[in-house]
Coordinates of N, CA, C and O in Angstrom, one line a residue:
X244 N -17.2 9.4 -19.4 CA -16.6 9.8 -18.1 C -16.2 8.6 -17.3 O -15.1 8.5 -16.8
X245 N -17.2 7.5 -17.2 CA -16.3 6.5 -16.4 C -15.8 5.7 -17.3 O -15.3 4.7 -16.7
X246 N -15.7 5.6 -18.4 CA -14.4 4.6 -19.1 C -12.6 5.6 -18.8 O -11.5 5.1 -18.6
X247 N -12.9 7.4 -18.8 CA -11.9 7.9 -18.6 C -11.5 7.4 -16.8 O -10.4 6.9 -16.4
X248 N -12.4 7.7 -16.1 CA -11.8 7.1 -14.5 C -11.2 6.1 -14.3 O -10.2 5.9 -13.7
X249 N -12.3 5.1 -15.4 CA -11.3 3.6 -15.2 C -10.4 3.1 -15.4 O -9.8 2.1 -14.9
X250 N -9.7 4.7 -16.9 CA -8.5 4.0 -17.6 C -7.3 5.0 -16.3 O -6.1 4.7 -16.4
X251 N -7.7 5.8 -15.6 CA -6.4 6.5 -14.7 C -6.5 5.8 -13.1 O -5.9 6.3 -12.1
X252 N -7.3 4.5 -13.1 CA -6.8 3.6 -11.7 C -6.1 2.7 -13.0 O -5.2 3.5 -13.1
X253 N -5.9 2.0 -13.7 CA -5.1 0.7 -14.4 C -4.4 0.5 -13.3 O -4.8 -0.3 -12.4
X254 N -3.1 1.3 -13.1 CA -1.9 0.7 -12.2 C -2.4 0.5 -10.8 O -1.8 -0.3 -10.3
X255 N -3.5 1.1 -9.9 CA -3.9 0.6 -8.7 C -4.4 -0.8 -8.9 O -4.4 -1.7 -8.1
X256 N -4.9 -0.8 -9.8 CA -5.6 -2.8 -10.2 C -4.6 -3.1 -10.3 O -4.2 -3.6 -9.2
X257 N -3.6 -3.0 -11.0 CA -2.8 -4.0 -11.2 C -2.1 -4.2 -9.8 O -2.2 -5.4 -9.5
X258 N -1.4 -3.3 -8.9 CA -1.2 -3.4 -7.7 C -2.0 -4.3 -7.1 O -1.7 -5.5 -7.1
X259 N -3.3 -3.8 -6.7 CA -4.3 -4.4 -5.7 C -4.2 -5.7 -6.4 O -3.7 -6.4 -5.6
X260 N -4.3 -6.2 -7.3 CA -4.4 -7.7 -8.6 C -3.3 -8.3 -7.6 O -3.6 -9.3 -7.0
X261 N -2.2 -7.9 -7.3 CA -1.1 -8.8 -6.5 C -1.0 -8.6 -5.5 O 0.1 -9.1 -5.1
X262 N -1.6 -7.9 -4.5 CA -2.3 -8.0 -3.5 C -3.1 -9.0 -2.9 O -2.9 -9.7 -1.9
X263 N -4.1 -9.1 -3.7 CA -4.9 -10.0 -3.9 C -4.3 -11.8 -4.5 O -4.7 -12.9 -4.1
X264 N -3.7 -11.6 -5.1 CA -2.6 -13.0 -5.4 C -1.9 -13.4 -4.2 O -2.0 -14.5 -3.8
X265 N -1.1 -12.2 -3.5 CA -0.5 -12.0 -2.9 C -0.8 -12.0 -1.3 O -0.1 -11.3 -0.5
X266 N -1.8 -12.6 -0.8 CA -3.2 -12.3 0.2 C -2.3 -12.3 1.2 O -2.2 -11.1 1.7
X267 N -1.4 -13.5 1.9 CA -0.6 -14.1 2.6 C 0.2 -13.3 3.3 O 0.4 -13.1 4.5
X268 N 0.9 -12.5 1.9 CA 1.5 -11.2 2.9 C 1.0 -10.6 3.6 O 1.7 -9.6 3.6
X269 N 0.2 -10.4 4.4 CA -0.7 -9.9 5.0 C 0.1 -10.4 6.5 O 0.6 -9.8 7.4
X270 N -0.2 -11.6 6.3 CA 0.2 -12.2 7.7 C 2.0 -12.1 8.0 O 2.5 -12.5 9.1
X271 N 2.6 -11.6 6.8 CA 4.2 -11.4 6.7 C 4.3 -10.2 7.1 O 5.1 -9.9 8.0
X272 N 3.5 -9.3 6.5 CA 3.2 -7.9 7.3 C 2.7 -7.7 8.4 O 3.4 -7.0 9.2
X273 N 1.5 -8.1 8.9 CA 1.6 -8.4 10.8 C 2.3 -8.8 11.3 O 2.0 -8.6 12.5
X274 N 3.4 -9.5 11.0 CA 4.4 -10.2 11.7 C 5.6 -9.6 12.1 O 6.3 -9.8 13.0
X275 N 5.7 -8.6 11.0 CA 7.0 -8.0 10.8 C 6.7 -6.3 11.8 O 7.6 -5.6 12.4
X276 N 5.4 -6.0 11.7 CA 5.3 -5.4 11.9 C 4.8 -4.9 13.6 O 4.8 -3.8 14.1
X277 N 4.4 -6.3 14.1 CA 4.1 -6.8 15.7 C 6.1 -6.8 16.2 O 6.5 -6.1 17.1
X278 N 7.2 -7.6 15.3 CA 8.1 -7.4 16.0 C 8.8 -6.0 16.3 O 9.2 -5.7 17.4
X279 N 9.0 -5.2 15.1 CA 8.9 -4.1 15.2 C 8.4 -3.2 15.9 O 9.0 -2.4 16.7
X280 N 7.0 -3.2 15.7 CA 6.3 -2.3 16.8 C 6.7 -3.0 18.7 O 6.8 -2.4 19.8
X281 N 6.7 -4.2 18.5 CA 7.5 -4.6 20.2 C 9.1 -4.0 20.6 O 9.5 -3.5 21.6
X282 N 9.6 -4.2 19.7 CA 11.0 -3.8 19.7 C 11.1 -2.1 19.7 O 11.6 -1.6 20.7
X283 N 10.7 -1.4 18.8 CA 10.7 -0.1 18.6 C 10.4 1.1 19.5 O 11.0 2.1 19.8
X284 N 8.5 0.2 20.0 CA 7.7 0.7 21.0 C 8.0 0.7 22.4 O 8.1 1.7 23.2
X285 N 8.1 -0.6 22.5 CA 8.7 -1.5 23.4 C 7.0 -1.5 24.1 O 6.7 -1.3 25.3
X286 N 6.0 -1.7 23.2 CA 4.5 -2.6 23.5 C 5.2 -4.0 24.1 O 6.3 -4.5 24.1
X287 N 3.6 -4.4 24.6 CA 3.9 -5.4 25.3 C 3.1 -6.4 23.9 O 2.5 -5.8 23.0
X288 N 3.4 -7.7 23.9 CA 3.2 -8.1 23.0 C 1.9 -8.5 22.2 O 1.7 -8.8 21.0
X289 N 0.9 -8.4 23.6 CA -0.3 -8.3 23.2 C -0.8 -7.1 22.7 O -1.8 -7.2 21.9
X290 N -0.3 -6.1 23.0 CA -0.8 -4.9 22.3 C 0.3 -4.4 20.8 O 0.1 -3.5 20.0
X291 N 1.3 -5.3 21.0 CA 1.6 -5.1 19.6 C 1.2 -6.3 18.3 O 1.3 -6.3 17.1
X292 N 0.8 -7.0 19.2 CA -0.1 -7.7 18.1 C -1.5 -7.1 17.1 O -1.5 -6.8 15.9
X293 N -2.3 -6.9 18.1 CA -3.6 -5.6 18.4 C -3.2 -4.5 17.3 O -4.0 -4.2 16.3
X294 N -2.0 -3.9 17.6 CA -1.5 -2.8 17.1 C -1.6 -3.0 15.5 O -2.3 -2.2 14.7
X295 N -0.9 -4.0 15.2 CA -0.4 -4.0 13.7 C -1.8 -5.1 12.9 O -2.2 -5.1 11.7
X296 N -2.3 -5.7 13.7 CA -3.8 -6.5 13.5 C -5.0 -5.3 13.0 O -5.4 -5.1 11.9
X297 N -5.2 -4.8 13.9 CA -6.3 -3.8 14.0 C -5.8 -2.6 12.6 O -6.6 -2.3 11.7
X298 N -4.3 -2.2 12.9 CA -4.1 -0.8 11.7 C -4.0 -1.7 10.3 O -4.1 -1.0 9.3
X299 N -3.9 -3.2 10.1 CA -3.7 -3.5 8.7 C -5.3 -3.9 8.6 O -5.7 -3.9 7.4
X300 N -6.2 -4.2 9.4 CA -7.4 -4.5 9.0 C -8.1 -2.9 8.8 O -9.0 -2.6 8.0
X301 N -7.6 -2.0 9.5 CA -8.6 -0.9 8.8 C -8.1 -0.1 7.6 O -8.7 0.5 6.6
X302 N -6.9 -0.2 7.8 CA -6.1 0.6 6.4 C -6.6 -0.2 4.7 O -6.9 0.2 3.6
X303 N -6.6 -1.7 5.3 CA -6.7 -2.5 4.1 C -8.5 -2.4 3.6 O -9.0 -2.2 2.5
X304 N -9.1 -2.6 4.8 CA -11.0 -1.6 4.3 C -10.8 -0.4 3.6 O -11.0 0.0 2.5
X305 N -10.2 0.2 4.9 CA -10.8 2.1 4.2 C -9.4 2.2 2.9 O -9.7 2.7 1.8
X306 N -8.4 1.8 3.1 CA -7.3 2.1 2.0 C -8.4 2.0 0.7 O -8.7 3.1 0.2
X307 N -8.7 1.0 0.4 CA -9.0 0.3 -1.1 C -10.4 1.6 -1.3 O -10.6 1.8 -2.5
X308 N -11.1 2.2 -0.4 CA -11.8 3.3 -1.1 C -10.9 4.2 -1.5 O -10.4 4.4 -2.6
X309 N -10.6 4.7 -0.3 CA -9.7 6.3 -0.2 C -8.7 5.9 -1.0 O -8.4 7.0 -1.6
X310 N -7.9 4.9 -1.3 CA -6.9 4.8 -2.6 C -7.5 5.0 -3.9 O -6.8 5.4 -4.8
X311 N -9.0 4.6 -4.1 CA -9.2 4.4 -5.4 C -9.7 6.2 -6.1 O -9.7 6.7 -7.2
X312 N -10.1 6.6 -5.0 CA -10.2 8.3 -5.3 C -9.0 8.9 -5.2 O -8.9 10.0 -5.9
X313 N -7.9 8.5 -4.4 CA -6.6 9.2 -4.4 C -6.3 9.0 -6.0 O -5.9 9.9 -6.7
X314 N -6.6 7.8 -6.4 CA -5.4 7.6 -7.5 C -6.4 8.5 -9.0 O -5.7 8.9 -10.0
X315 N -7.7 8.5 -9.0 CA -8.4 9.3 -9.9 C -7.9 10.5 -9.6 O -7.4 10.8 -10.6
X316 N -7.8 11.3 -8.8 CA -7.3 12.6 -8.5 C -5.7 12.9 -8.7 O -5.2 14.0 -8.7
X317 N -5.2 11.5 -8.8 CA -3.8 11.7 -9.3 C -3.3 11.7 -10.6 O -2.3 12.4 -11.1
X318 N -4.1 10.8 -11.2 CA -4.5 10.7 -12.7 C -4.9 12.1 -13.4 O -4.6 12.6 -14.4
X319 N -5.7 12.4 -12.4 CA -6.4 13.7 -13.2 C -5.8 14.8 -13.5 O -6.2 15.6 -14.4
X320 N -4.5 14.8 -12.5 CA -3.5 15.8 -12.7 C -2.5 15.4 -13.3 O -2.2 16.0 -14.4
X321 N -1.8 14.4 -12.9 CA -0.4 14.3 -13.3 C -0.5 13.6 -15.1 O 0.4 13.7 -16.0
X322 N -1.8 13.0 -15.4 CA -1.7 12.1 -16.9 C -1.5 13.6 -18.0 O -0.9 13.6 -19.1
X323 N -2.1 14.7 -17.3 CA -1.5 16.5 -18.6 C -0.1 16.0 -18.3 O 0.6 16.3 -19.3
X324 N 0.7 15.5 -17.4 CA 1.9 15.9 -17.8 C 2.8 14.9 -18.4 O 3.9 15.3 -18.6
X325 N 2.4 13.9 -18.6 CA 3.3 12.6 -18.6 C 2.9 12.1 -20.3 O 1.8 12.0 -20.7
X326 N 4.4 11.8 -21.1 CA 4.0 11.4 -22.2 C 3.0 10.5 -22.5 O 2.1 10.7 -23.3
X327 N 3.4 9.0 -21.7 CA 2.3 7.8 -21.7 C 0.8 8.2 -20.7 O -0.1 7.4 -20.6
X328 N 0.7 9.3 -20.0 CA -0.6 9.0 -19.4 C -0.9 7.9 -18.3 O 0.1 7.4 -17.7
X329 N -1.6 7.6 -18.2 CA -1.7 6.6 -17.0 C -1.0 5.5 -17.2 O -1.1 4.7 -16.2
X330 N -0.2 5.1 -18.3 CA 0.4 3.9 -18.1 C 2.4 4.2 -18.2 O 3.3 3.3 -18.4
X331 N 2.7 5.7 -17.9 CA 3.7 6.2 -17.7 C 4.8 5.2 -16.5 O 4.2 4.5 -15.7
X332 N 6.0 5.3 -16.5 CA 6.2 4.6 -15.7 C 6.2 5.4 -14.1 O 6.0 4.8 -13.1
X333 N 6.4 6.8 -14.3 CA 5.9 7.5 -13.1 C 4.6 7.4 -12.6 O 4.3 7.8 -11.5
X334 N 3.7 6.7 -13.3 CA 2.3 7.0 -12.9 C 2.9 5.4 -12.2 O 2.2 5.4 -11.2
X335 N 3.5 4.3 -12.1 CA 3.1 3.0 -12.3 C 4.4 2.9 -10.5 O 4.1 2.2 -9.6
X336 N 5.8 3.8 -10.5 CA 6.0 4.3 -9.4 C 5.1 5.1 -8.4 O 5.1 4.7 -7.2
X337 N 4.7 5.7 -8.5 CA 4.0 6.8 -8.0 C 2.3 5.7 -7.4 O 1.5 5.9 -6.4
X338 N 2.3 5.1 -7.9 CA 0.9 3.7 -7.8 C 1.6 3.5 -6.4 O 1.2 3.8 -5.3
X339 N 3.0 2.8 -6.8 CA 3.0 2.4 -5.3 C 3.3 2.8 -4.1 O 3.0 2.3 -3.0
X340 N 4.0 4.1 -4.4 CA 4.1 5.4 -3.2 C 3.1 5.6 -2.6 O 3.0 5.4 -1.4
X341 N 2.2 6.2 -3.5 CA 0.7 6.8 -2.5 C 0.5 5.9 -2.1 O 0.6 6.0 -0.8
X342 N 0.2 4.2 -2.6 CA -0.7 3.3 -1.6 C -0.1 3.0 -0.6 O -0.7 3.0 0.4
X343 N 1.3 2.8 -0.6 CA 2.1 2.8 0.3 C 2.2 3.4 1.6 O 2.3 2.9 2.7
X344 N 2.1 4.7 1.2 CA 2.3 6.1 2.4 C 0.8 6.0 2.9 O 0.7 6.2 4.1
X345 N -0.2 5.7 2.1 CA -2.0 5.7 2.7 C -1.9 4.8 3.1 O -2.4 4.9 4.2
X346 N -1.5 3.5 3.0 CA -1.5 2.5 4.2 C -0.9 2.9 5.2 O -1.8 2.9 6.0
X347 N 0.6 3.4 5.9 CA 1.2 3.6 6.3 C 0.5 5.3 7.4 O 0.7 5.5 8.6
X348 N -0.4 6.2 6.3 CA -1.2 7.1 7.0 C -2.3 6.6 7.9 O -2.4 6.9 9.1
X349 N -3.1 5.8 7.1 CA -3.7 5.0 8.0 C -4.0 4.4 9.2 O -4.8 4.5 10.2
X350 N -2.8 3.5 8.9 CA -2.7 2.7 10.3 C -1.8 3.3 11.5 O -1.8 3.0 12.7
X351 N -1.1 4.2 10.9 CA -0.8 5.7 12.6 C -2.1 6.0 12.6 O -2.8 5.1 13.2
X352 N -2.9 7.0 12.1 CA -4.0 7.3 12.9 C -4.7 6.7 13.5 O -5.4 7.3 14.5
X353 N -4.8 4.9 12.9 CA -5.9 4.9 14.0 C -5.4 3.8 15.1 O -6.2 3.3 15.9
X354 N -3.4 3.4 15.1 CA -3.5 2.9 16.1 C -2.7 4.2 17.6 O -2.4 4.1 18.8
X355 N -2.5 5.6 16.5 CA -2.1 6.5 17.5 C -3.5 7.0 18.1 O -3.6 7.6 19.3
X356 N -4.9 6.8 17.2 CA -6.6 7.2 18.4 C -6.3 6.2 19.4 O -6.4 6.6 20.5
X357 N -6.0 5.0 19.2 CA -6.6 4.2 19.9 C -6.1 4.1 21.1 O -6.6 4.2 22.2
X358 N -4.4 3.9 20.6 CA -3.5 4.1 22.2 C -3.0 5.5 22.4 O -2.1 5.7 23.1
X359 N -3.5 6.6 21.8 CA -3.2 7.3 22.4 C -1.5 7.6 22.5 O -0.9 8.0 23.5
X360 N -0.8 7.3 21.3 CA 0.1 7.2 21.0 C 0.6 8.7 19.8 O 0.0 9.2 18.8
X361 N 1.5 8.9 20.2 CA 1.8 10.1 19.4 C 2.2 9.7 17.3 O 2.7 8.6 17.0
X362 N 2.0 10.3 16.6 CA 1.5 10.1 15.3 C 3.6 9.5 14.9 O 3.8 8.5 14.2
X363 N 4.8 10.5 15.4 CA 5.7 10.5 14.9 C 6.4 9.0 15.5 O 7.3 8.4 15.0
X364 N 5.6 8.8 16.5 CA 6.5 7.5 17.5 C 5.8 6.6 16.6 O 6.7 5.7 16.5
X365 N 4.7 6.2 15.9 CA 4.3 5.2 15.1 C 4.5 5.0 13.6 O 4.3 4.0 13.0
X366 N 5.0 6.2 13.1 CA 5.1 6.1 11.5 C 6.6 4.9 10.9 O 6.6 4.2 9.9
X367 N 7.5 5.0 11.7 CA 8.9 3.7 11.5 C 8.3 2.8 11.3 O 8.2 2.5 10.1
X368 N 7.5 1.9 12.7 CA 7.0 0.7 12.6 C 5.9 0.4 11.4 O 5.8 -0.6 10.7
X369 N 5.3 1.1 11.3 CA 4.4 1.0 10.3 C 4.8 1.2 9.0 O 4.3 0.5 8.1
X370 N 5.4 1.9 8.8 CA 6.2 2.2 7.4 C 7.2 0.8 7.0 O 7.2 0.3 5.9
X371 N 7.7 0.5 7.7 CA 8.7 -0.1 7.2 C 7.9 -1.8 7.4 O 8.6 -2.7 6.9
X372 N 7.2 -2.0 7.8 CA 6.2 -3.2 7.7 C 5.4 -3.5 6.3 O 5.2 -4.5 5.6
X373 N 4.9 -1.6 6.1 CA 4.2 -1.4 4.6 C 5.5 -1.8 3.2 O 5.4 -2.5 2.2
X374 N 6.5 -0.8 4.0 CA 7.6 -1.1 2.3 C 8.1 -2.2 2.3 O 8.6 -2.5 1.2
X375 N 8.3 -3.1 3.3 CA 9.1 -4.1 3.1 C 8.0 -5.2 2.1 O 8.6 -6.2 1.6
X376 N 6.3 -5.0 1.9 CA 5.1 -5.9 1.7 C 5.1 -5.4 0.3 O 5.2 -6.2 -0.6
X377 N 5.1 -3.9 -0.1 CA 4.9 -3.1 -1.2 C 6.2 -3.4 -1.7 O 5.9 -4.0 -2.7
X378 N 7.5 -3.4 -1.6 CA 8.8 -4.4 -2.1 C 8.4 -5.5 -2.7 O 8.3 -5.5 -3.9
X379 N 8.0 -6.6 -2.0 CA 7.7 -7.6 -2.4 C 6.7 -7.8 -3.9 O 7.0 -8.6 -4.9
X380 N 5.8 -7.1 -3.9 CA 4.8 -6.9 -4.8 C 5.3 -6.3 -6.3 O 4.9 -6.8 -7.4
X381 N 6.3 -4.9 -6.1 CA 6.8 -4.7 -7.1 C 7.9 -5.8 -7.5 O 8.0 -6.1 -8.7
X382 N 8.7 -6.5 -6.5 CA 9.3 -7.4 -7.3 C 8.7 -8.7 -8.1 O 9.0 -9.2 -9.2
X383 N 7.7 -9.1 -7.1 CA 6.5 -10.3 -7.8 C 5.8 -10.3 -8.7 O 5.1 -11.2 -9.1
X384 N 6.0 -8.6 -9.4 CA 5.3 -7.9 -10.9 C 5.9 -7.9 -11.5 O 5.4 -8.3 -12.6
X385 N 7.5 -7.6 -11.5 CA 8.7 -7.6 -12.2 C 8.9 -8.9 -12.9 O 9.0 -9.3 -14.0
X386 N 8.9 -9.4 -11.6 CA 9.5 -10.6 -12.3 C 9.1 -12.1 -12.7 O 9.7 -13.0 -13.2
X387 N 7.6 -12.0 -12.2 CA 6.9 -12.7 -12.9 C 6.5 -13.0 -14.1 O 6.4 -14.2 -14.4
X388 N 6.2 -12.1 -14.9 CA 6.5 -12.1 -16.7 C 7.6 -11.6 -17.4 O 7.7 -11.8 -18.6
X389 N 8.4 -10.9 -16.7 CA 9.5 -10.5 -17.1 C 9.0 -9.1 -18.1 O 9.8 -9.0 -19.0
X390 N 8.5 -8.6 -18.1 CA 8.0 -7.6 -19.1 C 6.9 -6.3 -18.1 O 6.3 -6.7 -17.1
X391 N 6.7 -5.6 -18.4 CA 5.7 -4.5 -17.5 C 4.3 -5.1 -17.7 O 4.0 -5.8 -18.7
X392 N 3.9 -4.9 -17.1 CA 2.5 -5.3 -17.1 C 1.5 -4.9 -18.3 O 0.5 -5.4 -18.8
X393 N 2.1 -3.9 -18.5 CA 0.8 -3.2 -20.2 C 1.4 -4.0 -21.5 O 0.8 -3.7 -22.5
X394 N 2.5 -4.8 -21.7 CA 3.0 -5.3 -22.9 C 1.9 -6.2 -22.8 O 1.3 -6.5 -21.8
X395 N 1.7 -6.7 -23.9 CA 1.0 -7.8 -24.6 C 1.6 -8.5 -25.1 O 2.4 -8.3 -26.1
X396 N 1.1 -9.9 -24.3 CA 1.7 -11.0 -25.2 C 1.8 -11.5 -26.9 O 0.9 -11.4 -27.7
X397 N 3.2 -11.9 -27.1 CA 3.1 -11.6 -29.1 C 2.9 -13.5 -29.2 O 2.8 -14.1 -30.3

């Protein structure tokens, strides 16, 4: 049972793996996403700092659980349907969708608790902070070995 769990996160490691390579973006994504949220919101800049600080530090905590059960529960359904199974290339899109949109669910909820901000006025800034970070990552997997990640080197 848990060698099958392990084998239907593969593509969330590999994600999180350049993530984790990838640490830096972090501070590319608060940045992008403080100007944004100042511009969009029209926060003042200390609380759009706050804003995009506070939603990527709890998304990126609670994400990495609640992602790693999202993606077993995604596996568990979608691998009946897919010829390759968890290493389909839908399963390896779809990797970065959900984590994507769960970062992006995340960090509205808890910076619309905190300010008291409505859920629809915060999803732009936050979204587009998350895809511009999740962009980067699928291209930094692409194109770094030039080959998908499950090939083996000959």
């Amino acid at each position: 049972m848990i060698a099958i769990l392990g084998n239907m996160v593969w593509p969330a490691i590999y994600v999180n793996e350049e993530l984790d390579k990838f640490w830096y973006l972090v501070f590319g994504t608060i940045l992008i996403e403080l100007l944004i949220i100042k511009i969009l919101l029209k926060f003042s800049w200390i609380k759009s700092a706050l804003s995009s600080v506070i939603g990527n530090a709890i998304s990126g905590f609670a994400g990495t659980f609640v992602m790693a059960w999202v993606m077993i529960l995604w596996h568990a359904i979608a691998d009946n349907f897919l010829a390759n199974a968890t290493f389909d290339i839908v399963n390896w899109i779809s990797t970065f969708i959900l984590m994507c949109s769960g970062s992006v669910f995340i960090e509205v909820l808890v910076i619309g608790r905190i300010y008291k901000e409505p859920k629809k006025r915060l999803f732009l800034p936050m979204l587009t902070g998350n895809l511009l970070t999740y962009i980067f990552i699928a291209f930094s997997m692409i194109t770094s070995t030039g080959r998908h990640p499950d090939e083996v080197e000959s």
